[in-house]
Short mmCIF file of N, CA and C and ligand atoms in Angstrom, two decimals:
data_model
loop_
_atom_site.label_atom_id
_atom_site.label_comp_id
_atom_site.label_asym_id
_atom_site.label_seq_id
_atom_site.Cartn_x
_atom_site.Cartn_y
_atom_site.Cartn_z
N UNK A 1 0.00 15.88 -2.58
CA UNK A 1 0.80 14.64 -2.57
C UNK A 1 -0.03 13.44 -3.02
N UNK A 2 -1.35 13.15 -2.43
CA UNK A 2 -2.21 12.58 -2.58
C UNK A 2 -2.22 12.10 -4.29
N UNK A 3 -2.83 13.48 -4.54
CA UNK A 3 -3.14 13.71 -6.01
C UNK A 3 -2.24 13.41 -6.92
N UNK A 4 -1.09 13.61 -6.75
CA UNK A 4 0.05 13.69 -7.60
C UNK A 4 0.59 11.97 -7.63
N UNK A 5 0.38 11.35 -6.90
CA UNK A 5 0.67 9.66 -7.01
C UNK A 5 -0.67 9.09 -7.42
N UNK A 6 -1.55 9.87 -7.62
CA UNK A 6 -3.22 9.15 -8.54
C UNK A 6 -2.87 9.26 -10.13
N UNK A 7 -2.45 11.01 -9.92
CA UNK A 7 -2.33 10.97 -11.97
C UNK A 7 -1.12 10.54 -12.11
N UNK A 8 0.00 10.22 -11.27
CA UNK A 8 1.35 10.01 -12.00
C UNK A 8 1.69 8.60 -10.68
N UNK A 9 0.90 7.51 -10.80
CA UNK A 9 1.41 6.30 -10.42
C UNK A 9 2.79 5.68 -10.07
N UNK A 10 3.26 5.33 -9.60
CA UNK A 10 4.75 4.67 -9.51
C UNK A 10 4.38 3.13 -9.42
N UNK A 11 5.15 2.53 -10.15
CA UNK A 11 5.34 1.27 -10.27
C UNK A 11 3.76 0.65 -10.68
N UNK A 12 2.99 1.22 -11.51
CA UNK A 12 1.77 0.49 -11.46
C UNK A 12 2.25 -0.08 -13.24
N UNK A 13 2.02 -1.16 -13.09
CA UNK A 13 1.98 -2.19 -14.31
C UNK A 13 1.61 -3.94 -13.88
N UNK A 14 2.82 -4.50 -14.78
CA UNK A 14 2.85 -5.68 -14.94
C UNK A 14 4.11 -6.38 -14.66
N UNK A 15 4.33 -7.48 -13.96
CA UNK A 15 5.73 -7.95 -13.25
C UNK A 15 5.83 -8.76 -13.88
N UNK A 16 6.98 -9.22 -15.28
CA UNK A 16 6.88 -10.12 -15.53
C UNK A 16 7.04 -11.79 -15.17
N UNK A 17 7.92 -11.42 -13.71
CA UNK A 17 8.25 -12.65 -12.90
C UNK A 17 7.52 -12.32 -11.93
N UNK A 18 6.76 -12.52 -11.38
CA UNK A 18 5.79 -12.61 -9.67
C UNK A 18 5.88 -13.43 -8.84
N UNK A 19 6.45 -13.47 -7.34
CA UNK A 19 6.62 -14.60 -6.59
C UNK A 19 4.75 -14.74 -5.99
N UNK A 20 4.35 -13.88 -5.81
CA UNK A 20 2.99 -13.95 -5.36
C UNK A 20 2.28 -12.76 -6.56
N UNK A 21 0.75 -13.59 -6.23
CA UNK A 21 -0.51 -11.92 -7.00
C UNK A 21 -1.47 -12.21 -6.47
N UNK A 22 -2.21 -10.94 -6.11
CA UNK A 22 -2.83 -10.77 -5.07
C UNK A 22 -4.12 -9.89 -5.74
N UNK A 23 -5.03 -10.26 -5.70
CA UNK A 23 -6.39 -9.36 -6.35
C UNK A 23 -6.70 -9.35 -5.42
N UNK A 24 -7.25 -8.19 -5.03
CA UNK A 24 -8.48 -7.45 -3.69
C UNK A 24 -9.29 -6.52 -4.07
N UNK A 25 -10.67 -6.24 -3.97
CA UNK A 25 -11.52 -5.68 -4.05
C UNK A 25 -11.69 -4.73 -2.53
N UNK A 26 -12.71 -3.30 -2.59
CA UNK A 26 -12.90 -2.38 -1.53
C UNK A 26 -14.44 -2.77 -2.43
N UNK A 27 -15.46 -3.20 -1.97
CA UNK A 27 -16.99 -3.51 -2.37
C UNK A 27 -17.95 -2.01 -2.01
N UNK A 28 -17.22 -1.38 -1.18
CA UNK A 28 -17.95 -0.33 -0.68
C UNK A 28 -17.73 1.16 -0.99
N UNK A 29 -16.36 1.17 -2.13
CA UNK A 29 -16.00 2.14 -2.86
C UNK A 29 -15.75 2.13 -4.38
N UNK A 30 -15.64 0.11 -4.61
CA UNK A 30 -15.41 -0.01 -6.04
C UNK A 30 -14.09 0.12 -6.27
N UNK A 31 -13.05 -0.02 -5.37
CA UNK A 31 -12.01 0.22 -5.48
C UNK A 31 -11.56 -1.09 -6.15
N UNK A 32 -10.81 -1.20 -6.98
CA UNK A 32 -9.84 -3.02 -7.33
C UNK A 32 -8.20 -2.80 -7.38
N UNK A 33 -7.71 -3.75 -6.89
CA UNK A 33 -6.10 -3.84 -7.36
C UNK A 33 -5.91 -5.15 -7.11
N UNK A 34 -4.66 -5.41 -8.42
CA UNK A 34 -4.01 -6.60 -8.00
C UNK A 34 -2.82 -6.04 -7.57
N UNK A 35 -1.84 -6.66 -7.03
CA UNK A 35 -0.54 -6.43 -6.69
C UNK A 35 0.30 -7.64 -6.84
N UNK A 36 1.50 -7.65 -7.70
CA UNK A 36 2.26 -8.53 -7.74
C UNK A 36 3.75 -8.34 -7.29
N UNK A 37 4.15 -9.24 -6.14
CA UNK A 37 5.68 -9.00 -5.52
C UNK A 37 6.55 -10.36 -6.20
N UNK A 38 7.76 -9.47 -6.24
CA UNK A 38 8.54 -10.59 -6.40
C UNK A 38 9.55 -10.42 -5.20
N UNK A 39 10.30 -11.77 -4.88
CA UNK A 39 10.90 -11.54 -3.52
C UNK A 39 12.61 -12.23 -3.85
N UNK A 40 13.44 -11.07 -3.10
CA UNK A 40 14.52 -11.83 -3.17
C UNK A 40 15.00 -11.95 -1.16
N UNK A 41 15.13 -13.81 -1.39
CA UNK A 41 15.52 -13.80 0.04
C UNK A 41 14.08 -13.31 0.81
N UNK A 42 14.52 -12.73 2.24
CA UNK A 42 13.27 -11.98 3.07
C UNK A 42 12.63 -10.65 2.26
N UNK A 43 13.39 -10.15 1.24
CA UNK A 43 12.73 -8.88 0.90
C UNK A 43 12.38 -9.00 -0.39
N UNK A 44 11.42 -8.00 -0.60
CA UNK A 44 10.45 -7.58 -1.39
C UNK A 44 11.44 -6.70 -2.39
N UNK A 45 12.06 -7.30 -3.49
CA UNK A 45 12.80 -7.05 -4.18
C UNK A 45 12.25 -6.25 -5.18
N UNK A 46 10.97 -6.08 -5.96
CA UNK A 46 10.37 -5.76 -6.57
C UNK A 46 8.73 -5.65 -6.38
N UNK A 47 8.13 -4.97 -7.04
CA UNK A 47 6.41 -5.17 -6.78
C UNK A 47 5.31 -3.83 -7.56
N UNK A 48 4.48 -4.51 -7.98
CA UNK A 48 3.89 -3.64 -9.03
C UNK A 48 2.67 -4.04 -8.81
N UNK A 49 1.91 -2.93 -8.89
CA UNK A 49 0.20 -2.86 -9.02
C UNK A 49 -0.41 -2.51 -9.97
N UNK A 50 -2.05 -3.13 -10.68
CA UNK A 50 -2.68 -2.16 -11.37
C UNK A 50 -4.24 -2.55 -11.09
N UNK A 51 -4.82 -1.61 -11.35
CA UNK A 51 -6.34 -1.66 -11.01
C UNK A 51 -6.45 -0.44 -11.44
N UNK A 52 -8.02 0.08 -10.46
CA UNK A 52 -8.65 1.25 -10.67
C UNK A 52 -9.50 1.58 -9.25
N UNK A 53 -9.84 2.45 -9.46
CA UNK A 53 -10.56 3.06 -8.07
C UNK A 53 -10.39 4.53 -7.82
N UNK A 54 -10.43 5.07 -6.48
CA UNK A 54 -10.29 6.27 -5.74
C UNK A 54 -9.21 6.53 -6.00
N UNK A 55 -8.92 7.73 -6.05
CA UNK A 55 -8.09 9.00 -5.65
C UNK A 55 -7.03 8.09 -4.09
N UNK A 56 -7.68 8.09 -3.13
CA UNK A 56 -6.93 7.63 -2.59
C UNK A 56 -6.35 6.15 -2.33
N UNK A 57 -7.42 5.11 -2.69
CA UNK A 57 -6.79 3.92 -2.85
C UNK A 57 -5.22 3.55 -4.01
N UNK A 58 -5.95 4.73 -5.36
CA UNK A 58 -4.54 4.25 -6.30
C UNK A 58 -3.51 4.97 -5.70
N UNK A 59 -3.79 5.72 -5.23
CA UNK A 59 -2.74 7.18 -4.51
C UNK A 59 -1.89 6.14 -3.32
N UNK A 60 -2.83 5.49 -2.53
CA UNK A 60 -2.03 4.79 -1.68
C UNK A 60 -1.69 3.29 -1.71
N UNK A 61 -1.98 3.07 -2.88
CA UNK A 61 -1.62 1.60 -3.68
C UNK A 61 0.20 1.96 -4.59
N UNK A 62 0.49 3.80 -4.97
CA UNK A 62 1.76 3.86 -5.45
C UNK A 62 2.51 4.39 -4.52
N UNK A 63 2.22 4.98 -2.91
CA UNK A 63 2.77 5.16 -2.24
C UNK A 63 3.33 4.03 -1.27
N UNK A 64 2.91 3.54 -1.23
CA UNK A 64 3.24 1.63 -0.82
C UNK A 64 4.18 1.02 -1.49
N UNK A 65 4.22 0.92 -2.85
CA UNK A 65 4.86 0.26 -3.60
C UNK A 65 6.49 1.01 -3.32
N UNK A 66 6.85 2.23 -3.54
CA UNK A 66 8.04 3.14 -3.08
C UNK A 66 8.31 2.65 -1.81
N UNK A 67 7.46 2.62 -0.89
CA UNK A 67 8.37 2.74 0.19
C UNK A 67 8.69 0.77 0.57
N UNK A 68 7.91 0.07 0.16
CA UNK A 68 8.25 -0.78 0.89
C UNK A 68 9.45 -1.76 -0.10
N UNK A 69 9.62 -1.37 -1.43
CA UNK A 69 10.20 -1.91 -2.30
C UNK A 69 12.22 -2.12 -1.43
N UNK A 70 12.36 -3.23 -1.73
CA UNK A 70 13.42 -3.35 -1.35
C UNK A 70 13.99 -3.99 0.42
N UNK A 71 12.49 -3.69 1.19
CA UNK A 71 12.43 -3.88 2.99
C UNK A 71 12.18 -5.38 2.92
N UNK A 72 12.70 -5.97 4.04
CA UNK A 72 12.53 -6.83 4.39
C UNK A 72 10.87 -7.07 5.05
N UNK A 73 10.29 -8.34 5.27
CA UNK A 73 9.23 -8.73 5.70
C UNK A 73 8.81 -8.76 6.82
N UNK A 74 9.93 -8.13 7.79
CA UNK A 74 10.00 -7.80 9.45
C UNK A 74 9.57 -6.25 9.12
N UNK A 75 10.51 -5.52 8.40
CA UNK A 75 10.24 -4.04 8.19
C UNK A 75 8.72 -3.75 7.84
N UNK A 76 8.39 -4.25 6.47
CA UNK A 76 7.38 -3.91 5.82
C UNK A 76 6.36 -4.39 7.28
N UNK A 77 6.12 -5.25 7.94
CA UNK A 77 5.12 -5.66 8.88
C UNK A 77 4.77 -3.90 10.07
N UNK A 78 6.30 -3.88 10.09
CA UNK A 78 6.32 -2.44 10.54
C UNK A 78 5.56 -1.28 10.47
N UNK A 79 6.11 -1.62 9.18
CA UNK A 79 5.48 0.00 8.35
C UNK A 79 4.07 -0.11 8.33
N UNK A 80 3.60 -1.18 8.53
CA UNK A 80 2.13 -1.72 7.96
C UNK A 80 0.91 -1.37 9.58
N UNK A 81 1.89 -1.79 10.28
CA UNK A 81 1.20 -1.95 11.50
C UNK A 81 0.89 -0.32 12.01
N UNK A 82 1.67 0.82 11.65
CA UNK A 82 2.28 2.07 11.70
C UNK A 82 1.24 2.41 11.27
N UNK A 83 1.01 2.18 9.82
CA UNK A 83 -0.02 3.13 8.94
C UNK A 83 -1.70 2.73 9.49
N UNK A 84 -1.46 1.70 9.80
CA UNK A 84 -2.62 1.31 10.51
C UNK A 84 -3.55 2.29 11.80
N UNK A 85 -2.15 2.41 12.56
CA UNK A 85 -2.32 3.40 13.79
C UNK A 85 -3.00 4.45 13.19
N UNK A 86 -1.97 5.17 12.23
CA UNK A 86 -2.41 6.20 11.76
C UNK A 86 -3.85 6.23 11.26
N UNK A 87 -4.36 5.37 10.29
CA UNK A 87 -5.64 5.63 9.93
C UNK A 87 -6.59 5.32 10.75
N UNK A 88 -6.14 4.78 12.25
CA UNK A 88 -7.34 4.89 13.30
C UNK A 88 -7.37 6.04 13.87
N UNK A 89 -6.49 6.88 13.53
CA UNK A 89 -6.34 8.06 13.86
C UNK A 89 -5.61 8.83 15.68
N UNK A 90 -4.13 7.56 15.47
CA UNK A 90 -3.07 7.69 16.53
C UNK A 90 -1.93 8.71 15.94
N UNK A 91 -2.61 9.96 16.98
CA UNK A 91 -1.72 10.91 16.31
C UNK A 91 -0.31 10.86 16.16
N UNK A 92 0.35 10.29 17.19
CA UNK A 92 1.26 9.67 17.51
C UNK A 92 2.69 9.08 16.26
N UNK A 93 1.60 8.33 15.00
CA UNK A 93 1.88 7.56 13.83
C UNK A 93 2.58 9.02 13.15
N UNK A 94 1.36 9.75 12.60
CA UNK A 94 1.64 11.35 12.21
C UNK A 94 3.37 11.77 12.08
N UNK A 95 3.85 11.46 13.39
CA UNK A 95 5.00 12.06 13.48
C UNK A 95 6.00 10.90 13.19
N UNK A 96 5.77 9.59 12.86
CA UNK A 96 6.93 8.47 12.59
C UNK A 96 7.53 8.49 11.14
N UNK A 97 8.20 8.91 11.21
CA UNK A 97 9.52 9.08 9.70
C UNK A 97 9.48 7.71 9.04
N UNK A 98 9.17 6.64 9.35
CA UNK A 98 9.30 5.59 8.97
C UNK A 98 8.12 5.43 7.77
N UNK A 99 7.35 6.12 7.82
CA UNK A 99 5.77 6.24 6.97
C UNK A 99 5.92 6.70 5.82
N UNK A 100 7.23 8.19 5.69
CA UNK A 100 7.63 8.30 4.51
C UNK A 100 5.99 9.57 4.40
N UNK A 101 6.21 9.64 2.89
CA UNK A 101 5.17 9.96 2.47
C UNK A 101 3.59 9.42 2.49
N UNK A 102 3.44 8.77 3.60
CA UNK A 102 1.91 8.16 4.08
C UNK A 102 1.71 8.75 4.91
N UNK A 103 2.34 9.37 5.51
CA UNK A 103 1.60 10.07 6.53
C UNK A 103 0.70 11.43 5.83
N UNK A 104 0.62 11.54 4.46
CA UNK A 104 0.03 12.39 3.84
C UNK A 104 -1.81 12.03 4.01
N UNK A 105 -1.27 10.54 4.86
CA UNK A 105 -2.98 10.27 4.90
C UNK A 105 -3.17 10.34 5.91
N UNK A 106 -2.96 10.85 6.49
CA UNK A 106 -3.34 11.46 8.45
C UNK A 106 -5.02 11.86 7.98
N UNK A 107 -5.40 12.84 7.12
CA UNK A 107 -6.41 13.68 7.10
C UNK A 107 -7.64 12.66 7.05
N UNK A 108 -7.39 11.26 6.65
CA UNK A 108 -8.10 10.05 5.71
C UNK A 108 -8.51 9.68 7.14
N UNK A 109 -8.34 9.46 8.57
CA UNK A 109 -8.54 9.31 9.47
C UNK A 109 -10.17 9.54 9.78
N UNK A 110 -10.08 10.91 9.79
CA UNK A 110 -11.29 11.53 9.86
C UNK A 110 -12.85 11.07 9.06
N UNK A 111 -12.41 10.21 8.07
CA UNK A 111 -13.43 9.92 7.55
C UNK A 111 -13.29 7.86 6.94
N UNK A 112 -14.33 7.50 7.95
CA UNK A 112 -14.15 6.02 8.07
C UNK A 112 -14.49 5.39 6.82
N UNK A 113 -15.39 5.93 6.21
CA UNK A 113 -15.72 5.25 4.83
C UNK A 113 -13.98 5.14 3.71
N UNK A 114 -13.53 6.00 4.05
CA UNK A 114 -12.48 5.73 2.90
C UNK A 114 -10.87 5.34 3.17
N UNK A 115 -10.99 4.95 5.04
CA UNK A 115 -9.88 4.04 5.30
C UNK A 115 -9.42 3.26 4.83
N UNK A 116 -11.03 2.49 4.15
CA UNK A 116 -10.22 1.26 4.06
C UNK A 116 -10.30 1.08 2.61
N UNK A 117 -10.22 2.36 1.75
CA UNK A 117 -9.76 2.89 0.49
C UNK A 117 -8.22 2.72 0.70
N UNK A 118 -8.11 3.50 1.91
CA UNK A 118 -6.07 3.48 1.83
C UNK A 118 -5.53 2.36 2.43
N UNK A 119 -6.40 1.39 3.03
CA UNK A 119 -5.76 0.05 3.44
C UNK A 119 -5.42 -1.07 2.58
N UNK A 120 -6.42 -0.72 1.34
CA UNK A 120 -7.04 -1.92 0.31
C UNK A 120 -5.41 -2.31 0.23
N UNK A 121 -4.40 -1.66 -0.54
CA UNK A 121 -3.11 -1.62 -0.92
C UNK A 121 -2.56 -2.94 -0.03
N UNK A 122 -2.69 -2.47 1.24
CA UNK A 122 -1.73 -3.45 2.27
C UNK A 122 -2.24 -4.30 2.80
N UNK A 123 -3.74 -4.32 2.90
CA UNK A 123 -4.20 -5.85 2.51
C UNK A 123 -3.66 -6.74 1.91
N UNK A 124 -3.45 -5.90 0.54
CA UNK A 124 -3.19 -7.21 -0.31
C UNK A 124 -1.55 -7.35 -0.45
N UNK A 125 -1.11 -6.54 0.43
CA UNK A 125 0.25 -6.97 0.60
C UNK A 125 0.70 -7.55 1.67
N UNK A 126 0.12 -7.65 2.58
CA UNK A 126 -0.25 -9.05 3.72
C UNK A 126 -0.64 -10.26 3.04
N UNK A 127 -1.74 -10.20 2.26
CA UNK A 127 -1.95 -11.74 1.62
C UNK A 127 -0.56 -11.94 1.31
N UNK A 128 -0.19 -11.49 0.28
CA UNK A 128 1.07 -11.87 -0.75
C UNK A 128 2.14 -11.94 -0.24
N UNK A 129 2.33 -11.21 1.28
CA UNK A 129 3.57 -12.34 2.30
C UNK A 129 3.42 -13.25 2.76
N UNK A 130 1.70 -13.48 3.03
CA UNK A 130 1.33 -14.85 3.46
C UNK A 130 1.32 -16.08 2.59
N UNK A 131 1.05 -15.33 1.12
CA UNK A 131 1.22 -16.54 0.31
C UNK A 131 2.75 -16.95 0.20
N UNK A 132 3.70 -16.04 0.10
CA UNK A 132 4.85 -16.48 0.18
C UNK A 132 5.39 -17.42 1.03
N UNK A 133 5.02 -17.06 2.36
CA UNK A 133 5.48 -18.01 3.45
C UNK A 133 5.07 -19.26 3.88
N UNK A 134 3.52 -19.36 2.93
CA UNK A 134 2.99 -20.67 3.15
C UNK A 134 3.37 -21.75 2.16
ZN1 ZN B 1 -11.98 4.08 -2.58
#
């Protein structure tokens, strides 16, 4: 699953309208992405990434983009706070349907160096609600 959203990306490009963009760096894997949302109302109407990096950062930079496309900014906080659990490794998260295909990163738990490979993504999709709202 992992693998298959690294070589075959979803939504990774260029937005030509962006309500926010968001560049973030991982310094300790070399990971980069920008992410650009556009917003209609409370939700995240659209949103596209591109960079480079890990296997699992781009992997979980296009698994992000699917699920949160379209959720409101209460939801997405959700989902965010969820995946979080999970990569501290609350088994608990594992079993929440709400994760979608992230819970494919349960295994990413186990190894702390490359959490925050699969966090980089929602970092920078926290900034870019924050820039919105400010
Ligand atoms: Zn990485």
């Amino acid at each position: 699953m992992i693998l298959d959203h690294y070589r075959r990306p979803r939504n990774k490009g260029i937005l030509d309208k962006a309500d926010a963009s968001v560049e973030m760096k991982n310094p300790l894997c070399g990971d980069e992405i920008t992410l650009q949302v556009s917003f209609e109302g409370d939700s995240v109407c659209d949103l596209r990434f591109s960079g480079r990096g890990c296997s699992i950062s781009q992997a979980s930079a296009s698994m992000m983009t699917q699920l949160v496309k379209g959720k409101s900014t209460e939801e997405i906080g959700a989902i965010r706070k969820q995946f979080r659990e999970l990569m501290l490794g609350n088994t608990a998260a594992v079993d929440d349907a709400h994760l979608g295909s992230l819970r494919a990163f349960s295994g990413v738990a186990r190894f702390p160096a490359r959490v925050k490979c699969a966090l980089l993504a929602w970092s920078a999709l926290e900034s870019a609600l924050a820039e919105r709202t400010s």
